[in-house]
PDB file of C-alpha atoms in Angstrom:
ATOM      1  CA  MET A   1      -0.882  -7.194 -65.622  1.00  0.00           C
ATOM      2  CA  SER A   2      -2.073  -5.269 -68.681  1.00  0.00           C
ATOM      3  CA  LYS A   3       0.317  -2.992 -70.532  1.00  0.00           C
ATOM      4  CA  HIS A   4      -1.721   0.067 -69.508  1.00  0.00           C
ATOM      5  CA  ALA A   5      -1.595  -0.931 -65.836  1.00  0.00           C
ATOM      6  CA  PHE A   6       2.163  -1.559 -66.059  1.00  0.00           C
ATOM      7  CA  TYR A   7       2.782   1.850 -67.649  1.00  0.00           C
ATOM      8  CA  THR A   8       0.640   3.548 -65.002  1.00  0.00           C
ATOM      9  CA  GLN A   9       2.585   1.807 -62.248  1.00  0.00           C
ATOM     10  CA  ALA A  10       5.879   2.770 -63.899  1.00  0.00           C
ATOM     11  CA  GLN A  11       4.842   6.426 -64.184  1.00  0.00           C
ATOM     12  CA  THR A  12       3.889   6.529 -60.503  1.00  0.00           C
ATOM     13  CA  CYS A  13       7.215   5.025 -59.390  1.00  0.00           C
ATOM     14  CA  LEU A  14       9.341   7.223 -61.662  1.00  0.00           C
ATOM     15  CA  ALA A  15       7.449  10.386 -60.690  1.00  0.00           C
ATOM     16  CA  ALA A  16       8.210   9.612 -57.049  1.00  0.00           C
ATOM     17  CA  LEU A  17      11.985   9.712 -57.689  1.00  0.00           C
ATOM     18  CA  ASP A  18      12.278  13.501 -57.447  1.00  0.00           C
ATOM     19  CA  PRO A  19      10.466  16.727 -58.493  1.00  0.00           C
ATOM     20  CA  HIS A  20      12.248  16.814 -61.890  1.00  0.00           C
ATOM     21  CA  TRP A  21      10.898  13.405 -62.856  1.00  0.00           C
ATOM     22  CA  ALA A  22       7.456  14.280 -61.485  1.00  0.00           C
ATOM     23  CA  ALA A  23       7.213  17.514 -63.485  1.00  0.00           C
ATOM     24  CA  HIS A  24       8.483  15.898 -66.686  1.00  0.00           C
ATOM     25  CA  ILE A  25       6.069  12.975 -66.516  1.00  0.00           C
ATOM     26  CA  GLU A  26       3.215  15.373 -65.773  1.00  0.00           C
ATOM     27  CA  ALA A  27       4.193  17.456 -68.833  1.00  0.00           C
ATOM     28  CA  VAL A  28       4.590  14.495 -71.231  1.00  0.00           C
ATOM     29  CA  GLY A  29       1.570  12.572 -70.011  1.00  0.00           C
ATOM     30  CA  PRO A  30       0.959   8.821 -70.211  1.00  0.00           C
ATOM     31  CA  CYS A  31       3.649   6.532 -71.632  1.00  0.00           C
ATOM     32  CA  LEU A  32       2.827   5.706 -75.268  1.00  0.00           C
ATOM     33  CA  HIS A  33       5.704   3.290 -75.908  1.00  0.00           C
ATOM     34  CA  GLN A  34       4.750   1.055 -78.838  1.00  0.00           C
ATOM     35  CA  PRO A  35       6.852  -2.063 -79.455  1.00  0.00           C
ATOM     36  CA  LYS A  36       6.735  -3.874 -82.813  1.00  0.00           C
ATOM     37  CA  PRO A  37       6.470  -7.540 -81.803  1.00  0.00           C
ATOM     38  CA  THR A  38       5.422  -8.556 -85.331  1.00  0.00           C
ATOM     39  CA  ARG A  39       9.044  -8.142 -86.473  1.00  0.00           C
ATOM     40  CA  ASP A  40      11.392 -11.052 -85.883  1.00  0.00           C
ATOM     41  CA  PRO A  41      14.957 -10.474 -84.615  1.00  0.00           C
ATOM     42  CA  TYR A  42      16.487 -10.853 -88.081  1.00  0.00           C
ATOM     43  CA  GLN A  43      14.284  -8.106 -89.521  1.00  0.00           C
ATOM     44  CA  ALA A  44      14.744  -5.905 -86.452  1.00  0.00           C
ATOM     45  CA  LEU A  45      18.542  -6.152 -86.717  1.00  0.00           C
ATOM     46  CA  ILE A  46      18.569  -5.291 -90.444  1.00  0.00           C
ATOM     47  CA  ARG A  47      16.335  -2.288 -89.782  1.00  0.00           C
ATOM     48  CA  ALA A  48      18.518  -1.137 -86.896  1.00  0.00           C
ATOM     49  CA  ILE A  49      21.647  -1.306 -89.057  1.00  0.00           C
ATOM     50  CA  ALA A  50      19.921   0.692 -91.809  1.00  0.00           C
ATOM     51  CA  TYR A  51      19.241   3.527 -89.340  1.00  0.00           C
ATOM     52  CA  GLN A  52      22.528   3.279 -87.436  1.00  0.00           C
ATOM     53  CA  GLN A  53      24.254   6.685 -87.086  1.00  0.00           C
ATOM     54  CA  LEU A  54      21.749   8.336 -89.449  1.00  0.00           C
ATOM     55  CA  HIS A  55      18.829  10.725 -89.125  1.00  0.00           C
ATOM     56  CA  ALA A  56      15.446   9.030 -89.419  1.00  0.00           C
ATOM     57  CA  LYS A  57      14.765  10.482 -92.869  1.00  0.00           C
ATOM     58  CA  ALA A  58      18.019   9.079 -94.287  1.00  0.00           C
ATOM     59  CA  GLY A  59      17.332   5.707 -92.688  1.00  0.00           C
ATOM     60  CA  ASP A  60      13.797   5.705 -94.139  1.00  0.00           C
ATOM     61  CA  ALA A  61      15.218   6.325 -97.619  1.00  0.00           C
ATOM     62  CA  ILE A  62      17.773   3.501 -97.398  1.00  0.00           C
ATOM     63  CA  LEU A  63      15.218   1.060 -96.038  1.00  0.00           C
ATOM     64  CA  GLY A  64      12.708   2.069 -98.716  1.00  0.00           C
ATOM     65  CA  ARG A  65      15.227   1.372-101.497  1.00  0.00           C
ATOM     66  CA  LEU A  66      16.093  -1.981 -99.903  1.00  0.00           C
ATOM     67  CA  LEU A  67      12.434  -3.067 -99.768  1.00  0.00           C
ATOM     68  CA  ALA A  68      11.926  -1.922-103.362  1.00  0.00           C
ATOM     69  CA  LEU A  69      14.505  -4.491-104.507  1.00  0.00           C
ATOM     70  CA  TYR A  70      12.132  -7.282-103.499  1.00  0.00           C
ATOM     71  CA  PRO A  71       8.626  -6.566-104.844  1.00  0.00           C
ATOM     72  CA  GLY A  72       6.059  -8.947-103.466  1.00  0.00           C
ATOM     73  CA  SER A  73       7.975  -9.436-100.209  1.00  0.00           C
ATOM     74  CA  VAL A  74       7.001  -7.622 -97.017  1.00  0.00           C
ATOM     75  CA  PHE A  75      10.669  -7.872 -96.011  1.00  0.00           C
ATOM     76  CA  PRO A  76      13.527  -9.646 -97.802  1.00  0.00           C
ATOM     77  CA  SER A  77      14.417 -13.094 -96.518  1.00  0.00           C
ATOM     78  CA  PRO A  78      18.013 -13.905 -95.575  1.00  0.00           C
ATOM     79  CA  GLU A  79      18.279 -15.927 -98.779  1.00  0.00           C
ATOM     80  CA  GLN A  80      17.142 -12.941-100.858  1.00  0.00           C
ATOM     81  CA  VAL A  81      19.667 -10.634 -99.200  1.00  0.00           C
ATOM     82  CA  LEU A  82      22.517 -13.068 -99.817  1.00  0.00           C
ATOM     83  CA  ALA A  83      21.423 -13.579-103.441  1.00  0.00           C
ATOM     84  CA  SER A  84      21.601  -9.829-104.102  1.00  0.00           C
ATOM     85  CA  THR A  85      24.802  -8.402-105.541  1.00  0.00           C
ATOM     86  CA  PRO A  86      26.909  -6.014-103.453  1.00  0.00           C
ATOM     87  CA  GLU A  87      26.257  -3.381-106.129  1.00  0.00           C
ATOM     88  CA  GLN A  88      22.491  -3.682-105.668  1.00  0.00           C
ATOM     89  CA  LEU A  89      22.765  -3.303-101.905  1.00  0.00           C
ATOM     90  CA  ARG A  90      25.304  -0.484-102.064  1.00  0.00           C
ATOM     91  CA  ALA A  91      22.925   1.377-104.406  1.00  0.00           C
ATOM     92  CA  CYS A  92      20.377   1.406-101.549  1.00  0.00           C
ATOM     93  CA  GLY A  93      22.792   3.615 -99.624  1.00  0.00           C
ATOM     94  CA  PHE A  94      24.552   1.072 -97.435  1.00  0.00           C
ATOM     95  CA  SER A  95      28.217   1.731 -96.706  1.00  0.00           C
ATOM     96  CA  ALA A  96      30.691  -1.083 -97.286  1.00  0.00           C
ATOM     97  CA  SER A  97      30.726  -1.719 -93.540  1.00  0.00           C
ATOM     98  CA  LYS A  98      26.920  -1.832 -93.238  1.00  0.00           C
ATOM     99  CA  LEU A  99      26.732  -4.053 -96.327  1.00  0.00           C
ATOM    100  CA  ALA A 100      29.058  -6.575 -94.674  1.00  0.00           C
ATOM    101  CA  THR A 101      26.976  -6.386 -91.501  1.00  0.00           C
ATOM    102  CA  ILE A 102      23.589  -7.056 -93.100  1.00  0.00           C
ATOM    103  CA  GLN A 103      25.030  -9.920 -95.147  1.00  0.00           C
ATOM    104  CA  GLY A 104      26.509 -11.327 -91.938  1.00  0.00           C
ATOM    105  CA  ILE A 105      23.139 -11.038 -90.173  1.00  0.00           C
ATOM    106  CA  ALA A 106      21.415 -12.831 -93.069  1.00  0.00           C
ATOM    107  CA  ARG A 107      24.014 -15.615 -92.995  1.00  0.00           C
ATOM    108  CA  ALA A 108      23.736 -15.897 -89.191  1.00  0.00           C
ATOM    109  CA  ARG A 109      19.947 -16.217 -89.444  1.00  0.00           C
ATOM    110  CA  ILE A 110      20.271 -19.122 -91.883  1.00  0.00           C
ATOM    111  CA  GLU A 111      22.855 -20.767 -89.613  1.00  0.00           C
ATOM    112  CA  GLY A 112      20.645 -20.274 -86.549  1.00  0.00           C
ATOM    113  CA  LEU A 113      22.862 -17.855 -84.639  1.00  0.00           C
ATOM    114  CA  VAL A 114      20.187 -15.163 -85.030  1.00  0.00           C
ATOM    115  CA  PRO A 115      17.160 -16.828 -83.405  1.00  0.00           C
ATOM    116  CA  ASP A 116      13.586 -16.654 -84.609  1.00  0.00           C
ATOM    117  CA  TYR A 117      11.032 -14.777 -82.531  1.00  0.00           C
ATOM    118  CA  GLN A 118       9.982 -17.695 -80.328  1.00  0.00           C
ATOM    119  CA  ASP A 119      13.541 -18.792 -79.582  1.00  0.00           C
ATOM    120  CA  ALA A 120      14.522 -15.195 -78.794  1.00  0.00           C
ATOM    121  CA  LEU A 121      11.666 -14.933 -76.284  1.00  0.00           C
ATOM    122  CA  ALA A 122      13.132 -17.877 -74.379  1.00  0.00           C
ATOM    123  CA  LEU A 123      16.532 -16.188 -73.953  1.00  0.00           C
ATOM    124  CA  ASP A 124      17.192 -13.742 -71.138  1.00  0.00           C
ATOM    125  CA  ASP A 125      18.431 -10.242 -71.936  1.00  0.00           C
ATOM    126  CA  GLU A 126      22.144 -10.726 -71.343  1.00  0.00           C
ATOM    127  CA  ALA A 127      22.243 -14.124 -73.070  1.00  0.00           C
ATOM    128  CA  LEU A 128      20.742 -12.628 -76.229  1.00  0.00           C
ATOM    129  CA  ILE A 129      23.041  -9.604 -76.087  1.00  0.00           C
ATOM    130  CA  GLU A 130      26.108 -11.815 -75.701  1.00  0.00           C
ATOM    131  CA  ARG A 131      24.993 -14.005 -78.598  1.00  0.00           C
ATOM    132  CA  LEU A 132      24.268 -11.216 -81.075  1.00  0.00           C
ATOM    133  CA  VAL A 133      27.159  -8.847 -80.346  1.00  0.00           C
ATOM    134  CA  SER A 134      29.417 -11.588 -81.705  1.00  0.00           C
ATOM    135  CA  LEU A 135      28.173 -10.525 -85.154  1.00  0.00           C
ATOM    136  CA  ARG A 136      30.263  -7.977 -87.020  1.00  0.00           C
ATOM    137  CA  GLY A 137      28.808  -4.477 -86.743  1.00  0.00           C
ATOM    138  CA  VAL A 138      26.200  -5.415 -84.124  1.00  0.00           C
ATOM    139  CA  GLY A 139      26.790  -3.651 -80.819  1.00  0.00           C
ATOM    140  CA  ARG A 140      25.019  -3.744 -77.508  1.00  0.00           C
ATOM    141  CA  TRP A 141      22.821  -0.728 -78.354  1.00  0.00           C
ATOM    142  CA  THR A 142      21.481  -2.470 -81.463  1.00  0.00           C
ATOM    143  CA  VAL A 143      20.496  -5.546 -79.467  1.00  0.00           C
ATOM    144  CA  GLU A 144      18.958  -3.374 -76.741  1.00  0.00           C
ATOM    145  CA  MET A 145      16.714  -1.757 -79.373  1.00  0.00           C
ATOM    146  CA  LEU A 146      15.660  -5.250 -80.442  1.00  0.00           C
ATOM    147  CA  LEU A 147      14.886  -6.147 -76.825  1.00  0.00           C
ATOM    148  CA  ILE A 148      12.833  -2.980 -76.338  1.00  0.00           C
ATOM    149  CA  TYR A 149      10.925  -2.813 -79.616  1.00  0.00           C
ATOM    150  CA  THR A 150      10.694  -6.414 -80.842  1.00  0.00           C
ATOM    151  CA  LEU A 151      10.712  -8.544 -77.708  1.00  0.00           C
ATOM    152  CA  GLU A 152       8.819  -6.002 -75.554  1.00  0.00           C
ATOM    153  CA  ARG A 153      11.255  -6.201 -72.637  1.00  0.00           C
ATOM    154  CA  MET A 154      10.283  -3.588 -70.068  1.00  0.00           C
ATOM    155  CA  ASP A 155      13.449  -3.314 -67.988  1.00  0.00           C
ATOM    156  CA  ILE A 156      16.078  -2.273 -70.556  1.00  0.00           C
ATOM    157  CA  LEU A 157      18.146   0.890 -70.181  1.00  0.00           C
ATOM    158  CA  PRO A 158      20.401   1.623 -73.174  1.00  0.00           C
ATOM    159  CA  ALA A 159      23.093   3.321 -71.090  1.00  0.00           C
ATOM    160  CA  ASP A 160      25.197   4.195 -74.156  1.00  0.00           C
ATOM    161  CA  ASP A 161      22.320   5.932 -75.921  1.00  0.00           C
ATOM    162  CA  PHE A 162      23.007   9.629 -76.507  1.00  0.00           C
ATOM    163  CA  GLY A 163      19.339  10.570 -76.167  1.00  0.00           C
ATOM    164  CA  VAL A 164      18.996   8.790 -72.828  1.00  0.00           C
ATOM    165  CA  ARG A 165      22.141  10.352 -71.381  1.00  0.00           C
ATOM    166  CA  GLU A 166      21.425  13.813 -72.764  1.00  0.00           C
ATOM    167  CA  GLY A 167      17.809  13.571 -71.634  1.00  0.00           C
ATOM    168  CA  TYR A 168      18.923  12.811 -68.109  1.00  0.00           C
ATOM    169  CA  ARG A 169      21.438  15.675 -68.183  1.00  0.00           C
ATOM    170  CA  ARG A 170      18.734  18.145 -69.219  1.00  0.00           C
ATOM    171  CA  LEU A 171      16.164  16.682 -66.849  1.00  0.00           C
ATOM    172  CA  GLN A 172      18.447  17.202 -63.863  1.00  0.00           C
ATOM    173  CA  GLY A 173      20.110  20.411 -65.100  1.00  0.00           C
ATOM    174  CA  LEU A 174      23.591  18.881 -65.128  1.00  0.00           C
ATOM    175  CA  GLU A 175      26.616  20.398 -66.856  1.00  0.00           C
ATOM    176  CA  ARG A 176      27.741  17.068 -68.310  1.00  0.00           C
ATOM    177  CA  GLN A 177      26.090  13.873 -69.415  1.00  0.00           C
ATOM    178  CA  PRO A 178      26.427  10.925 -67.044  1.00  0.00           C
ATOM    179  CA  THR A 179      28.893   8.276 -68.190  1.00  0.00           C
ATOM    180  CA  ARG A 180      27.693   4.839 -69.213  1.00  0.00           C
ATOM    181  CA  ARG A 181      28.689   3.466 -65.801  1.00  0.00           C
ATOM    182  CA  GLN A 182      26.841   6.275 -64.023  1.00  0.00           C
ATOM    183  CA  MET A 183      23.720   5.646 -66.129  1.00  0.00           C
ATOM    184  CA  ILE A 184      23.805   1.963 -65.214  1.00  0.00           C
ATOM    185  CA  GLU A 185      23.995   2.855 -61.507  1.00  0.00           C
ATOM    186  CA  LEU A 186      21.188   5.396 -61.823  1.00  0.00           C
ATOM    187  CA  GLY A 187      19.082   2.890 -63.721  1.00  0.00           C
ATOM    188  CA  LYS A 188      19.190   0.402 -60.859  1.00  0.00           C
ATOM    189  CA  HIS A 189      16.773   2.704 -59.019  1.00  0.00           C
ATOM    190  CA  TRP A 190      14.374   2.651 -61.999  1.00  0.00           C
ATOM    191  CA  SER A 191      14.064  -1.125 -62.261  1.00  0.00           C
ATOM    192  CA  PRO A 192      11.806  -2.870 -63.261  1.00  0.00           C
ATOM    193  CA  TYR A 193      10.677   0.116 -65.349  1.00  0.00           C
ATOM    194  CA  ARG A 194      13.897   1.059 -67.140  1.00  0.00           C
ATOM    195  CA  THR A 195      12.362   0.850 -70.635  1.00  0.00           C
ATOM    196  CA  VAL A 196       9.658   3.321 -69.597  1.00  0.00           C
ATOM    197  CA  ALA A 197      12.313   5.553 -68.014  1.00  0.00           C
ATOM    198  CA  ALA A 198      14.251   5.558 -71.305  1.00  0.00           C
ATOM    199  CA  TRP A 199      11.051   6.427 -73.187  1.00  0.00           C
ATOM    200  CA  TYR A 200      10.555   9.487 -70.968  1.00  0.00           C
ATOM    201  CA  LEU A 201      14.221  10.523 -71.166  1.00  0.00           C
ATOM    202  CA  TRP A 202      14.021  10.477 -74.968  1.00  0.00           C
ATOM    203  CA  ARG A 203      11.269  13.074 -74.606  1.00  0.00           C
ATOM    204  CA  VAL A 204      13.000  15.636 -72.407  1.00  0.00           C
ATOM    205  CA  PRO A 205      12.694  18.856 -74.426  1.00  0.00           C
ATOM    206  CA  ALA A 206      15.876  20.297 -75.918  1.00  0.00           C
ATOM    207  CA  THR A 207      14.874  23.643 -74.435  1.00  0.00           C
ATOM    208  CA  ARG A 208      15.736  22.377 -70.954  1.00  0.00           C
ATOM    209  CA  VAL A 209      19.176  23.131 -69.535  1.00  0.00           C
TER     210      VAL A 209
END
């Protein structure tokens, strides 16, 4: 099935859930989710850590300074990261904790714990999550972003994600956000389109309840 056909099928199924979903999907229009499969898991993890708990503009600045350390490279190799001094990396804007995390990711890539793209494709979702959350500073959400944007998995619901939970709260006019456990239960009804559902929930306008 083509990506366009899958998205169309997902929109139809999600819109049939209730009038709130139907109206929201009608207002947003077709799903325009765009994964980045050209990035391998190592690069995706480093990028995710750079943006972790920051606004996009701040993350862009840190990542830009990191890339500037390695002219001629599209993205620094694990060996280049480990050869850089802590002072160089801290000057990019990384906290001490994030510095330790990206060095750990680089080391884990060299040792094979962080798989390359082809090996990652062969692992199922939970196996890859279990493998990568063993790394310091890498949580489930970070691996879920890798699954969604790098490995193009279409049935991932990041139940801890603030935007997903707040989007659902506003969509349904609830007083409180669903808990992680509640989101997981809700998401069972959205399978196998949970990635598309998350994409739409991230786009519920802040002007809604």
